Structures are given as structure tokens and as C-alpha cells.
Short mmCIF file of C-alpha atoms (C1' of nucleotides) in Angstrom, two decimals:
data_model
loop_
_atom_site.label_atom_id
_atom_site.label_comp_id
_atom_site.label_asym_id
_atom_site.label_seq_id
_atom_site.Cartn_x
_atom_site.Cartn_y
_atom_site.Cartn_z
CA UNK T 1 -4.47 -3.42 10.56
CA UNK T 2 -5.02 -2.68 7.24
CA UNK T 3 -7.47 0.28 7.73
CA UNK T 4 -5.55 1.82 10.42
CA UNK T 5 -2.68 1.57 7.30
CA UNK T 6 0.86 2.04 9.00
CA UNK T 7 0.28 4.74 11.34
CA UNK T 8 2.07 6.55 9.31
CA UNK T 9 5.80 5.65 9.82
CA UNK T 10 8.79 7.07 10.57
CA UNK T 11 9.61 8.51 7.19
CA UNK T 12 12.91 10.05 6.51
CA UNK T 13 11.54 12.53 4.68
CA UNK T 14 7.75 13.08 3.11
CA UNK T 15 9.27 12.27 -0.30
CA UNK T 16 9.11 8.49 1.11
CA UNK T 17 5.74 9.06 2.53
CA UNK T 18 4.09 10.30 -0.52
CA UNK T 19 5.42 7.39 -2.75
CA UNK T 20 3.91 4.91 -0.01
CA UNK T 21 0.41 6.43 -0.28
CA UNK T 22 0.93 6.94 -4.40
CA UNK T 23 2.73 4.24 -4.95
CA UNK T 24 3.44 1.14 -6.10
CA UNK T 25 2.15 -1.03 -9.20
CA UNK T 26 -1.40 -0.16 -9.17
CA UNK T 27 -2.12 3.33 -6.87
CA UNK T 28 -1.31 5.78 -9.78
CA UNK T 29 -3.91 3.78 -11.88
CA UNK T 30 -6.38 4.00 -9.62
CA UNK T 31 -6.20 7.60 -9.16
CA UNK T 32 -5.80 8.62 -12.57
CA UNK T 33 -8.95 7.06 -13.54
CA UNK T 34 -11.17 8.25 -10.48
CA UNK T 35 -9.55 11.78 -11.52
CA UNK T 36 -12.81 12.50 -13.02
CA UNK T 37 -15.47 10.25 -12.52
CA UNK T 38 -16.63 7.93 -9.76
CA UNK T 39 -16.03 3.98 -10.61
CA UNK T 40 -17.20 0.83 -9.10
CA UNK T 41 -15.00 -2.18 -8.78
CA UNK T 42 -15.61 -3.62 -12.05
CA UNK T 43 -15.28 -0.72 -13.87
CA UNK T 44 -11.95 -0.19 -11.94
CA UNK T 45 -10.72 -3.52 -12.81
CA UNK T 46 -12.01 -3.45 -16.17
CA UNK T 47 -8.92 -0.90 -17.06
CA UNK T 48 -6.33 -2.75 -15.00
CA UNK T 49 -5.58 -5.65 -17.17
CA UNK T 50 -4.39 -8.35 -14.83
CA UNK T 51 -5.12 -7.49 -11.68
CA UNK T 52 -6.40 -9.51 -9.01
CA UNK T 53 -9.68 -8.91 -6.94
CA UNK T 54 -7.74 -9.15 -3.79
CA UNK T 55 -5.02 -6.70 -5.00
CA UNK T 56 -7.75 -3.93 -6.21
CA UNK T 57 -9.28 -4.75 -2.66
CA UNK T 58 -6.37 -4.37 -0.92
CA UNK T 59 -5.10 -1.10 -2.84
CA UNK T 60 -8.39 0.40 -2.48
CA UNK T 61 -8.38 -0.04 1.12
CA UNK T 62 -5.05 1.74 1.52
CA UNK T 63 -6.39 4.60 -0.39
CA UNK T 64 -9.30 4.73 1.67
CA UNK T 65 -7.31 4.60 4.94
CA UNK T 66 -5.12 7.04 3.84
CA UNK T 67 -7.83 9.60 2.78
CA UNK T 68 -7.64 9.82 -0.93
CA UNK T 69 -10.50 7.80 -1.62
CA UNK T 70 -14.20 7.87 -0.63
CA UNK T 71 -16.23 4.67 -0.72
CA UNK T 72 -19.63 4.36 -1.04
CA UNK T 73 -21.50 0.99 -0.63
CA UNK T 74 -25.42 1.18 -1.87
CA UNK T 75 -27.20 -1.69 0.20
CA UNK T 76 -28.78 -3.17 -3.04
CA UNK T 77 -29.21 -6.27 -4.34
CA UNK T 78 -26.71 -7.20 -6.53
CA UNK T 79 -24.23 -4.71 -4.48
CA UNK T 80 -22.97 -1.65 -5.49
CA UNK T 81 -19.85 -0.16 -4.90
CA UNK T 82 -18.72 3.83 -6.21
CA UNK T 83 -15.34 4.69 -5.41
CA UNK T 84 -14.59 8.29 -5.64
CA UNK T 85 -11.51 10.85 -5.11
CA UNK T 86 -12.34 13.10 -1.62
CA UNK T 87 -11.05 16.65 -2.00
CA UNK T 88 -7.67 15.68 -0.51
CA UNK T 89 -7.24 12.91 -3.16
CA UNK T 90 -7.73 15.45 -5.87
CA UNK T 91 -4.59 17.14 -4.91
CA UNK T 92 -2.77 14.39 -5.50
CA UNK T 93 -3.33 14.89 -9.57
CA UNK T 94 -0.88 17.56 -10.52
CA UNK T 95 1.81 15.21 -8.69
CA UNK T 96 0.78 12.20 -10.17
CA UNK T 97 0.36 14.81 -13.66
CA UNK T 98 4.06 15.95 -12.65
CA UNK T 99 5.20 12.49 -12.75
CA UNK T 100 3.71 11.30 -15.73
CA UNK T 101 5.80 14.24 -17.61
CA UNK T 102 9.07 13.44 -16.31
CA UNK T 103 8.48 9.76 -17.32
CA UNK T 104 7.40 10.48 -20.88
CA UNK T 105 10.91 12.70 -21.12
CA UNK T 106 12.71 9.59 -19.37
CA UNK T 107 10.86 7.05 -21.66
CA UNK T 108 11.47 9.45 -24.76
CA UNK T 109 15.07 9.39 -24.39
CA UNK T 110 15.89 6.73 -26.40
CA UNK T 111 13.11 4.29 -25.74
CA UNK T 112 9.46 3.94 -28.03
CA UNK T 113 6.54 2.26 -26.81
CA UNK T 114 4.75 4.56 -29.17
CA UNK T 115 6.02 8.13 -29.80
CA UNK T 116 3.84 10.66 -28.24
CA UNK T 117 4.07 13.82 -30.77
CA UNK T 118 0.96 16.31 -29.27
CA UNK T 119 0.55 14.31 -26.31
CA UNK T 120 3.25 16.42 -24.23
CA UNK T 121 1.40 16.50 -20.96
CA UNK T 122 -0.21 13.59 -19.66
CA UNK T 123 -2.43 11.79 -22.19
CA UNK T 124 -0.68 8.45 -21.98
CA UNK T 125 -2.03 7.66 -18.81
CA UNK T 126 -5.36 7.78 -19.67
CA UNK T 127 -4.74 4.90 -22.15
CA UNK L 1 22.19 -7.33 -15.64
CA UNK L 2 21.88 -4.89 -13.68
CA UNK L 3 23.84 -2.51 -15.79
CA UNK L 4 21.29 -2.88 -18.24
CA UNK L 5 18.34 -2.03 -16.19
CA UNK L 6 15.45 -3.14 -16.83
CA UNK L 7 14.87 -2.26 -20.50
CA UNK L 8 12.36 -0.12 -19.54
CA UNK L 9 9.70 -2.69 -19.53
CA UNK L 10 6.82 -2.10 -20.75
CA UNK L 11 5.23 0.25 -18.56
CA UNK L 12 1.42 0.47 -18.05
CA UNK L 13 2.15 4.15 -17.75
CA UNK L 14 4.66 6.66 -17.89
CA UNK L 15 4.17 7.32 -14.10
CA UNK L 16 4.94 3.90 -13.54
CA UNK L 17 7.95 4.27 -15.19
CA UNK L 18 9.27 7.38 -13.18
CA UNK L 19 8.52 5.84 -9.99
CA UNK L 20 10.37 2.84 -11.04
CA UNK L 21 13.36 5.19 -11.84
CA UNK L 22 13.15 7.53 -8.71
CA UNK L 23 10.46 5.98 -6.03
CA UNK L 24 11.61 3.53 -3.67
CA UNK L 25 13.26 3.73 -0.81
CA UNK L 26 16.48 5.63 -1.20
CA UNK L 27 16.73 6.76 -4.24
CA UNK L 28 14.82 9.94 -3.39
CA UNK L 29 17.11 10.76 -0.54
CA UNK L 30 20.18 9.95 -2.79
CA UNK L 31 19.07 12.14 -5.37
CA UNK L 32 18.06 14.90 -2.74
CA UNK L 33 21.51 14.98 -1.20
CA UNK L 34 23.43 14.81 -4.95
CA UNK L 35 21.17 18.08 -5.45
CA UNK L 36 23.90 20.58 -4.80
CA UNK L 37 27.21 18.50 -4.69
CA UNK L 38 29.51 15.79 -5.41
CA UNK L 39 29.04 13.39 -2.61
CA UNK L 40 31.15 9.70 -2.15
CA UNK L 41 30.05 6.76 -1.27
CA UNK L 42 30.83 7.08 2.42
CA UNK L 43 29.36 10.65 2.30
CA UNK L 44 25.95 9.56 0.98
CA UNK L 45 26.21 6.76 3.28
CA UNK L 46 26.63 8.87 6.56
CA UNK L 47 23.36 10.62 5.82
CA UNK L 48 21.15 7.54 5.60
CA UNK L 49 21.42 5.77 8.79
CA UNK L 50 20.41 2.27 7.88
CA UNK L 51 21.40 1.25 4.60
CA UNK L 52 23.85 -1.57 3.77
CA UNK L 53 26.78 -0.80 1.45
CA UNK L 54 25.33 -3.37 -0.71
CA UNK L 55 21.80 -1.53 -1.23
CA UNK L 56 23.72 1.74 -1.64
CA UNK L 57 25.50 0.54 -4.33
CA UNK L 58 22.85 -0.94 -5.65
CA UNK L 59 21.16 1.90 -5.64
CA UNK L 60 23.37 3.82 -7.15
CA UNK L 61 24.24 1.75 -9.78
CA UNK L 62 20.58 2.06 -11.06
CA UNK L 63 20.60 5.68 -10.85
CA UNK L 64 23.65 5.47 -13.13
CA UNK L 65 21.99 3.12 -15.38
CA UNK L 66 19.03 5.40 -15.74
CA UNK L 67 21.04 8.54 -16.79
CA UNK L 68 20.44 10.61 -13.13
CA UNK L 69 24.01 9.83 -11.93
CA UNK L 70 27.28 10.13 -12.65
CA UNK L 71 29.69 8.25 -11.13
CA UNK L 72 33.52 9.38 -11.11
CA UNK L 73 36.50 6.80 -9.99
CA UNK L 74 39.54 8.51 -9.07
CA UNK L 75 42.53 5.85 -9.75
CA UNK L 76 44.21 6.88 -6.76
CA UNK L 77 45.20 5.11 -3.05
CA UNK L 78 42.94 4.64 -0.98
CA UNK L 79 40.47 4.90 -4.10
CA UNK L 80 37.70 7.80 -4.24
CA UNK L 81 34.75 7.86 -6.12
CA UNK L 82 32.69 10.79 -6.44
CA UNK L 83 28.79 10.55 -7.45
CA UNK L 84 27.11 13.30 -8.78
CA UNK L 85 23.81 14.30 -11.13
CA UNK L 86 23.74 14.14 -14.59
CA UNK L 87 22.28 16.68 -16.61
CA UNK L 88 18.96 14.86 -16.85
CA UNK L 89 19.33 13.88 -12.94
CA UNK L 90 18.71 17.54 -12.11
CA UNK L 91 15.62 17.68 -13.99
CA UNK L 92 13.83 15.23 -11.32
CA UNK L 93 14.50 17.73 -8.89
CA UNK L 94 11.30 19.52 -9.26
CA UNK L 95 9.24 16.50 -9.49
CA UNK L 96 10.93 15.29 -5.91
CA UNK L 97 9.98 18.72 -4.70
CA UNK L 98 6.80 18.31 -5.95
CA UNK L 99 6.62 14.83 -4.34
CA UNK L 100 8.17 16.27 -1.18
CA UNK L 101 5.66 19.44 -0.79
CA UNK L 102 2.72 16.97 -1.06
CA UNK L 103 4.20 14.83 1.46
CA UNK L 104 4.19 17.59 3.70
CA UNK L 105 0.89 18.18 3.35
CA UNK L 106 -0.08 14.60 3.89
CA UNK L 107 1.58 14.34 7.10
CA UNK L 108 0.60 17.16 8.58
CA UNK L 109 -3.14 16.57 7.93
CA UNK L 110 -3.23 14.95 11.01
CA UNK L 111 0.34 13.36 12.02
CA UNK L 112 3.27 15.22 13.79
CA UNK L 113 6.61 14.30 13.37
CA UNK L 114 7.67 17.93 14.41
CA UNK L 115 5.49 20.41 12.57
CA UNK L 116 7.34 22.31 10.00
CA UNK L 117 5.83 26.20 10.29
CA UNK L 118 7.78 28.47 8.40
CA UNK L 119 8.83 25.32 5.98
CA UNK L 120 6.34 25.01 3.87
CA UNK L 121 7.80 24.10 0.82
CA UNK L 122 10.79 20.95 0.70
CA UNK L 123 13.02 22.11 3.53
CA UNK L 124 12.20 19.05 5.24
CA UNK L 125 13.78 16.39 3.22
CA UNK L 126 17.01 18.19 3.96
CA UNK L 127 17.15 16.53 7.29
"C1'" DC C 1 37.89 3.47 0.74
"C1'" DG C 2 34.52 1.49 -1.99
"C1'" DG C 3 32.77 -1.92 -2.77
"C1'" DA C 4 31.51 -7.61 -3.94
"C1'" DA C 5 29.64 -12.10 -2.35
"C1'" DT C 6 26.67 -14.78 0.19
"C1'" DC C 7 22.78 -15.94 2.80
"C1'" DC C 8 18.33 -15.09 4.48
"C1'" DA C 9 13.90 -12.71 6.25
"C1'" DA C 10 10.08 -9.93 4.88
"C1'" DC C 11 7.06 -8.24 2.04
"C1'" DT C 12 4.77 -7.99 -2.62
"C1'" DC C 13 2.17 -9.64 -5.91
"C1'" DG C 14 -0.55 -12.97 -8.59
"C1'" DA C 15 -3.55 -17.21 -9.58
"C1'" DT C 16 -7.31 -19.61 -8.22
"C1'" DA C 17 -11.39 -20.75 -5.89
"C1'" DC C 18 -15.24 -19.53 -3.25
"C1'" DT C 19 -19.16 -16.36 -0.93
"C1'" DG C 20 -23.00 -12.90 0.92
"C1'" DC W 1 -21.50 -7.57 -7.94
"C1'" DA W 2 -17.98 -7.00 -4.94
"C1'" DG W 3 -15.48 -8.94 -2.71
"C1'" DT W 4 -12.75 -12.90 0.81
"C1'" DA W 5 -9.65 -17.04 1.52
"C1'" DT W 6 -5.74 -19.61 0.60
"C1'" DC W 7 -1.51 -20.72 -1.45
"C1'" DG W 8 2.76 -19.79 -3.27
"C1'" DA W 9 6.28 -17.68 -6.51
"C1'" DG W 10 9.04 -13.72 -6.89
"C1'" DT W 11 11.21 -9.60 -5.49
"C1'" DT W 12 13.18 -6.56 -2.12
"C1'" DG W 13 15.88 -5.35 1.57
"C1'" DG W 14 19.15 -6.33 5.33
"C1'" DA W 15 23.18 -8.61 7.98
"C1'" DT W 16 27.47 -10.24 7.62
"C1'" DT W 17 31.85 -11.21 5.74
"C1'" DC W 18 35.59 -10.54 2.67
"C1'" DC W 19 38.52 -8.16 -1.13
"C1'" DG W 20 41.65 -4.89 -4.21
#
DNA sequence: CGGAATCCAACTCGATACTG
DNA sequence: CAGTATCGAGTTGGATTCCG
């Protein structure tokens, strides 16, 4: 039931459906780095301080099912795994890039973590 | 403590912060319908079938929190209280559109939900 | 009318340990 | 290496009832 995701609910509106396939914790993450490389699992995690194998698993899966992420297994031995963006996961990037604006202006408001003179686009999620 | 928000925790990301702010879900379809117009409580309520008077407010009283919405009491009897953007609440609007547009596409790559010729761009989340 | 209070179910997320 | 299995704490969302 996982790979068949949730058929794709009953969404008010596609606002709701697009934050359930970008969403959450750990999606935009994982996007943002595959933006221009392919990664395997560790290298994923590696960036995502704290996360669980099972949650990468899981969120990796959804992405999968849903179409934004390709996933390659190479039957070696030890296994390798490249995860990649497929051309309809790369058109997710200007909205995630869209996002990551508006939050810099919402986070520059009158909060810090770390002033971002230059960095007016979207630099801060590539840290 | 709710007032306060969440202090803007310290966000991995700033797109973890928007989503935090906007996703969710009904803030987008609170912030879609305060788009042109003052709306009330019971008016926002009528147009999301579903949601408890306690999540709307809750709701709502993040939004406030977070700068998007203003909310207006009117000391009067039977009492009226009118929600509206802020200022900075409009400027999500294109990043929901942006959101919403995507959406569209998602859905439609192989989903129905009654296709939307003609409205291609966010007429959809006017429903 | 516009909520607040209370209780509870569901889902999310994380820690840890183990495996082909 | 790239996961799976299990357990459980925490958060979210909903139903219901009551109040100024």
C-alpha cells in the first residue's frame, strides 16, 4: 500500500495535493539535493542529520510512487542504490525554489538564524 | 503558547519553514478564500466542509501569529469578527498559485477528478 | 456568533536492532 | 550497503459539548 501511495485522494484543491507529494519534514530535502546529481542512500542520509533509515526508506518510496523519483538498484555485491529526479520531478524545483524565497522573507522578518546578505534566491537550502 | 508560535524553530531550511507557515491542511484554502475579501469565521467555515470550529480557529490563530492574517473583533451583539490578509499574507499568494498550478499538473498526469481544460492556471482551488 | 474545553483516534516520526 | 522489523513517544486532527 505504500507503492500504490494514496490513490491520490480526494483533494480539495491541488494546493493540498502538491504539499502531500512535497511535503512534510524530509521531501523538500530530498529533492533539493537530487536537483542536480544522482545520490545513493548514504549519501542521501549523510546530509539529513538525524534521520532514520526507515524514514529515508519510507520517503523515498513515496517519491518513487508518486513519480518524482527514479530508482536504480545495481545487483552488486555490496548493493548499490542511485536515486535520481525523472523529468517530472525536475519540475518540481522552481516550486520548491519559490518556496524557499518566501521563507527566507518570512524568516528575515524579524528572525536570524544567520543573515543571508547575497544569498537572495535559494542558497540556504543547499546548506 | 500558541500565540507565540513556534519561535520559528530552527528550521533545516527555509522551505521547511514556509510549509510550516502555509502547508497543511487548511491553511492553504483559508488563505485562498481571504485572497480577495474579508471573510468571518462562519464564512470561511461554510466553504470547508469538514473542519471543526476548534481546528478553524486554530488555524487561524496561527496564521495571525505568523503575520498572514488579520483578525478584526467588532464589539457588537451578536459579536462579528472579520479575518482578512495582512500585507505580508498577500505576498504568499503567488507561491500558493505556484503550489496550486503544479498540483494541477500532478493530478492530471494520470488522475481525473474532472479535468480542468480551459483552467490551466489556479482556477481550481476556487472550488 | 464565535469561539473554548475536553476527550480521543489516527497518523507521524524517531530510536534501536537486525538482515540479505 | 541498503535497507527491514519492532516499539513507542509525540503530534495532529476530529467529535462533542458548553460559554459570553
Amino acid at each position: 500500500m505504500v507503492s500504490e501511495r494514496n490513490n491520490k485522494k480526494n483533494y480539495q484543491c491541488p494546493v493540498e495535493a502538491t504539499l502531500d507529494v512535497i511535503g512534510g519534514k524530509w521531501k523538500p530535502l530530498i529533492l533539493w539535493q537530487l536537483r542536480g546529481e544522482k545520490l545513493r542512500f548514504s549519501g542521501l542520509r549523510q546530509n539529513m542529520q538525524g534521520i532514520s533509515p526507515k524514514m529515508l526508506t519510507k520517503q523515498l518510496r513515496e517519491l518513487e510512487a508518486d513519480g518524482l523519483v527514479f530508482r536504480e538498484v545495481y545487483p552488486e555485491i555490496p548493493p548499490r542504490v542511485e536515486y535520481s529526479l525523472t523529468e517530472f520531478g525536475k519540475t518540481v524545483i522552481p516550486v520548491l525554489e519559490a518556496l524557499c524565497e518566501w521563507g527566507n522573507g518570512y524568516l528575515g522578518r524579524e528572525c536570524i538564524l544567520g543573515k543571508n546578505e547575497g544569498a537572495k534566491t535559494s542558497e540556504r537550502l543547499s546548506q
